[in-house]
GROMACS .gro file of C-alpha atoms in nm:
model
  204
    1MET     CA    1  -5.358  -5.946  -3.023
    2SER     CA    2  -5.700  -5.987  -2.867
    3LYS     CA    3  -5.969  -5.741  -2.970
    4GLU     CA    4  -6.212  -5.843  -2.699
    5LYS     CA    5  -6.350  -5.573  -2.471
    6ILE     CA    6  -6.142  -5.528  -2.157
    7ASN     CA    7  -6.315  -5.651  -1.842
    8LYS     CA    8  -6.259  -5.373  -1.589
    9GLY     CA    9  -6.241  -5.564  -1.263
   10ARG     CA   10  -6.150  -5.420  -0.924
   11LYS     CA   11  -5.774  -5.422  -0.990
   12TYR     CA   12  -5.800  -5.272  -1.338
   13GLN     CA   13  -5.689  -4.923  -1.231
   14GLN     CA   14  -5.398  -5.072  -1.035
   15VAL     CA   15  -5.279  -5.245  -1.351
   16ILE     CA   16  -5.319  -4.933  -1.565
   17SER     CA   17  -5.128  -4.722  -1.312
   18GLY     CA   18  -4.842  -4.972  -1.288
   19ALA     CA   19  -4.821  -5.012  -1.665
   20ARG     CA   20  -4.826  -4.634  -1.714
   21SER     CA   21  -4.527  -4.601  -1.483
   22ILE     CA   22  -4.326  -4.869  -1.663
   23PHE     CA   23  -4.410  -4.753  -2.016
   24LEU     CA   24  -4.314  -4.399  -1.916
   25SER     CA   25  -3.979  -4.501  -1.767
   26GLU     CA   26  -3.881  -4.791  -1.994
   27GLY     CA   27  -4.060  -4.732  -2.323
   28PHE     CA   28  -4.260  -4.999  -2.505
   29GLU     CA   29  -3.990  -5.236  -2.625
   30ALA     CA   30  -3.810  -5.263  -2.290
   31ALA     CA   31  -4.128  -5.282  -2.082
   32ASN     CA   32  -4.171  -5.627  -1.930
   33MET     CA   33  -4.508  -5.774  -1.833
   34ASP     CA   34  -4.358  -5.939  -1.522
   35VAL     CA   35  -4.218  -5.605  -1.406
   36ILE     CA   36  -4.550  -5.436  -1.479
   37ALA     CA   37  -4.726  -5.694  -1.262
   38GLN     CA   38  -4.478  -5.632  -0.979
   39THR     CA   39  -4.515  -5.254  -1.009
   40ALA     CA   40  -4.893  -5.280  -1.012
   41LYS     CA   41  -4.878  -5.518  -0.711
   42VAL     CA   42  -5.088  -5.783  -0.884
   43SER     CA   43  -5.014  -6.141  -0.982
   44LYS     CA   44  -4.916  -6.229  -1.337
   45ALA     CA   45  -5.239  -6.428  -1.360
   46THR     CA   46  -5.440  -6.115  -1.272
   47LEU     CA   47  -5.248  -5.906  -1.523
   48TYR     CA   48  -5.302  -6.153  -1.804
   49SER     CA   49  -5.668  -6.193  -1.713
   50TYR     CA   50  -5.708  -5.828  -1.812
   51PHE     CA   51  -5.455  -5.802  -2.094
   52PRO     CA   52  -5.332  -6.100  -2.297
   53ASP     CA   53  -5.035  -5.907  -2.436
   54LYS     CA   54  -4.830  -5.590  -2.404
   55GLN     CA   55  -4.990  -5.429  -2.709
   56SER     CA   56  -5.344  -5.443  -2.569
   57LEU     CA   57  -5.217  -5.313  -2.235
   58PHE     CA   58  -5.041  -5.017  -2.394
   59ILE     CA   59  -5.350  -4.932  -2.599
   60GLU     CA   60  -5.559  -4.925  -2.283
   61VAL     CA   61  -5.301  -4.710  -2.100
   62ALA     CA   62  -5.301  -4.459  -2.388
   63LYS     CA   63  -5.680  -4.462  -2.409
   64SER     CA   64  -5.716  -4.413  -2.033
   65GLU     CA   65  -5.469  -4.123  -2.039
   66CYS     CA   66  -5.650  -3.951  -2.326
   67GLU     CA   67  -5.990  -3.992  -2.160
   68SER     CA   68  -5.852  -3.853  -1.835
   69GLN     CA   69  -5.708  -3.550  -2.014
   70ALA     CA   70  -6.039  -3.485  -2.192
   71ASP     CA   71  -6.234  -3.509  -1.865
   72ASN     CA   72  -5.991  -3.275  -1.687
   73ALA     CA   73  -6.009  -3.022  -1.970
   74LEU     CA   74  -6.389  -3.006  -1.943
   75LYS     CA   75  -6.360  -2.945  -1.569
   76ILE     CA   76  -6.093  -2.676  -1.598
   77ILE     CA   77  -6.207  -2.480  -1.905
   78ASP     CA   78  -6.503  -2.250  -1.839
   79GLN     CA   79  -6.685  -2.231  -2.172
   80THR     CA   80  -6.910  -1.948  -2.051
   81GLN     CA   81  -6.620  -1.699  -2.064
   82SER     CA   82  -6.536  -1.483  -2.365
   83VAL     CA   83  -6.417  -1.672  -2.670
   84ASP     CA   84  -6.058  -1.545  -2.644
   85LYS     CA   85  -6.031  -1.662  -2.283
   86VAL     CA   86  -6.180  -2.004  -2.361
   87LEU     CA   87  -5.946  -2.051  -2.656
   88HIS     CA   88  -5.649  -1.943  -2.445
   89GLN     CA   89  -5.740  -2.194  -2.172
   90ALA     CA   90  -5.788  -2.467  -2.433
   91ALA     CA   91  -5.457  -2.382  -2.600
   92ALA     CA   92  -5.263  -2.373  -2.272
   93TYR     CA   93  -5.414  -2.705  -2.165
   94THR     CA   94  -5.337  -2.862  -2.503
   95ILE     CA   95  -4.977  -2.736  -2.501
   96ASN     CA   96  -4.919  -2.867  -2.147
   97TRP     CA   97  -5.049  -3.208  -2.257
   98LEU     CA   98  -4.845  -3.214  -2.580
   99VAL     CA   99  -4.516  -3.147  -2.401
  100SER     CA  100  -4.588  -3.379  -2.106
  101ASP     CA  101  -4.370  -3.686  -2.053
  102ILE     CA  102  -4.657  -3.930  -2.099
  103ALA     CA  103  -4.785  -3.772  -2.423
  104GLN     CA  104  -4.435  -3.761  -2.569
  105GLN     CA  105  -4.372  -4.125  -2.473
  106ILE     CA  106  -4.704  -4.242  -2.618
  107PHE     CA  107  -4.630  -4.058  -2.944
  108ARG     CA  108  -4.279  -4.202  -2.972
  109ILE     CA  109  -4.400  -4.554  -2.900
  110CYS     CA  110  -4.678  -4.531  -3.159
  111VAL     CA  111  -4.436  -4.403  -3.424
  112SER     CA  112  -4.161  -4.656  -3.347
  113GLU     CA  113  -4.400  -4.952  -3.344
  114ILE     CA  114  -4.625  -4.844  -3.632
  115GLU     CA  115  -4.498  -5.102  -3.880
  116ARG     CA  116  -4.509  -5.400  -3.643
  117PHE     CA  117  -4.827  -5.298  -3.458
  118PRO     CA  118  -5.030  -5.051  -3.667
  119ILE     CA  119  -5.323  -5.093  -3.426
  120LEU     CA  120  -5.127  -4.891  -3.167
  121GLY     CA  121  -5.121  -4.582  -3.385
  122LYS     CA  122  -5.482  -4.626  -3.496
  123SER     CA  123  -5.601  -4.659  -3.137
  124PHE     CA  124  -5.408  -4.353  -3.016
  125TYR     CA  125  -5.531  -4.148  -3.313
  126GLU     CA  126  -5.893  -4.239  -3.237
  127ASN     CA  127  -5.865  -4.178  -2.863
  128GLY     CA  128  -5.629  -3.880  -2.881
  129PRO     CA  129  -5.638  -3.643  -3.181
  130LEU     CA  130  -5.989  -3.744  -3.292
  131MET     CA  131  -6.128  -3.708  -2.939
  132GLY     CA  132  -5.965  -3.366  -2.906
  133GLN     CA  133  -6.100  -3.265  -3.246
  134SER     CA  134  -6.452  -3.364  -3.140
  135LYS     CA  135  -6.436  -3.158  -2.819
  136LEU     CA  136  -6.308  -2.852  -3.005
  137ILE     CA  137  -6.580  -2.881  -3.268
  138GLU     CA  138  -6.846  -2.891  -2.996
  139TYR     CA  139  -6.717  -2.562  -2.858
  140PHE     CA  140  -6.676  -2.404  -3.203
  141LYS     CA  141  -7.042  -2.477  -3.278
  142TYR     CA  142  -7.144  -2.316  -2.951
  143ALA     CA  143  -6.925  -2.010  -3.019
  144GLU     CA  144  -7.075  -1.978  -3.366
  145GLN     CA  145  -7.424  -1.979  -3.217
  146GLN     CA  146  -7.310  -1.696  -2.988
  147GLY     CA  147  -7.188  -1.500  -3.289
  148CYS     CA  148  -6.822  -1.519  -3.181
  149LEU     CA  149  -6.678  -1.742  -3.454
  150LYS     CA  150  -6.749  -1.805  -3.822
  151ILE     CA  151  -6.606  -2.133  -3.950
  152SER     CA  152  -6.684  -2.303  -4.280
  153ASP     CA  153  -6.488  -2.625  -4.211
  154LEU     CA  154  -6.509  -2.718  -3.843
  155TYR     CA  155  -6.287  -3.026  -3.877
  156LEU     CA  156  -6.007  -2.835  -4.047
  157ALA     CA  157  -6.035  -2.550  -3.796
  158ALA     CA  158  -6.005  -2.794  -3.503
  159ASP     CA  159  -5.694  -2.951  -3.656
  160GLN     CA  160  -5.546  -2.609  -3.728
  161PHE     CA  161  -5.600  -2.506  -3.366
  162THR     CA  162  -5.412  -2.813  -3.243
  163GLU     CA  163  -5.131  -2.764  -3.494
  164LEU     CA  164  -5.089  -2.403  -3.379
  165CYS     CA  165  -5.045  -2.539  -3.026
  166LYS     CA  166  -4.741  -2.736  -3.150
  167ALA     CA  167  -4.542  -2.423  -3.235
  168ASP     CA  168  -4.201  -2.392  -3.066
  169LEU     CA  169  -4.233  -2.586  -2.739
  170TYR     CA  170  -4.373  -2.912  -2.876
  171THR     CA  171  -4.088  -2.943  -3.126
  172LYS     CA  172  -3.831  -2.876  -2.853
  173ALA     CA  173  -3.988  -3.147  -2.636
  174LEU     CA  174  -4.012  -3.391  -2.926
  175PHE     CA  175  -3.641  -3.367  -3.006
  176GLY     CA  176  -3.528  -3.358  -2.644
  177ILE     CA  177  -3.407  -2.998  -2.659
  178GLN     CA  178  -3.611  -2.901  -2.354
  179GLN     CA  179  -3.816  -3.108  -2.106
  180LYS     CA  180  -3.958  -2.854  -1.860
  181PHE     CA  181  -4.157  -2.545  -1.956
  182THR     CA  182  -4.267  -2.245  -1.750
  183ASP     CA  183  -4.618  -2.101  -1.736
  184ALA     CA  184  -4.483  -1.793  -1.914
  185GLU     CA  185  -4.355  -2.007  -2.202
  186ILE     CA  186  -4.688  -2.188  -2.227
  187ASP     CA  187  -4.883  -1.859  -2.218
  188ARG     CA  188  -4.664  -1.709  -2.491
  189VAL     CA  189  -4.751  -1.987  -2.732
  190ALA     CA  190  -5.117  -1.993  -2.622
  191ASP     CA  191  -5.142  -1.617  -2.686
  192GLY     CA  192  -5.010  -1.672  -3.036
  193VAL     CA  193  -5.259  -1.952  -3.098
  194VAL     CA  194  -5.552  -1.731  -3.002
  195GLN     CA  195  -5.431  -1.433  -3.206
  196VAL     CA  196  -5.382  -1.635  -3.524
  197PHE     CA  197  -5.700  -1.840  -3.481
  198LEU     CA  198  -5.924  -1.539  -3.417
  199ALA     CA  199  -5.763  -1.348  -3.704
  200LYS     CA  200  -5.891  -1.626  -3.929
  201TYR     CA  201  -6.219  -1.728  -3.767
  202GLY     CA  202  -6.321  -1.451  -3.526
  203GLN     CA  203  -6.622  -1.231  -3.600
  204HIS     CA  204  -6.479  -0.885  -3.653
   0.00000   0.00000   0.00000
């Protein structure tokens, strides 16, 4: 698999969008580069000029999705609000992402292909969990400066926050027990995340 930097030409986003659709509906193994080209409305030559193989294309789709989620979170979450409100917004956003079709599909693909293509898992980890960890740590540092949180291990705290977001709904989505979740269900888990997290790290 090529490790060269992807050249983002004018049809790059078309390709990513088409590939996202096929990976989401077909999974990684069944996804076909010819079908992806047709869905993206580009020639096979154009597709292969961007991505020499399916693995590099999937990595870029996952990376693009993670970057988009991170950008959207920064736009939606108002970090000037009280710490409990910010944490609730962050938790609700994280839960919605974790149970989404695309996040579930990316996770399943990475796990199922980990032995044949370990680079898939490594790439998703770096652009997904590690990126999320970094954004949380940035906020935790700010909240500490405001006297709202007291955390000795920022990295562990960020991971704990994300793991708390996986309670109940994420497991149901992962095992196909439930696919759609209401705002009330999301809020219930988010409330629990905030309560437990602040009980540990909040300044009382």
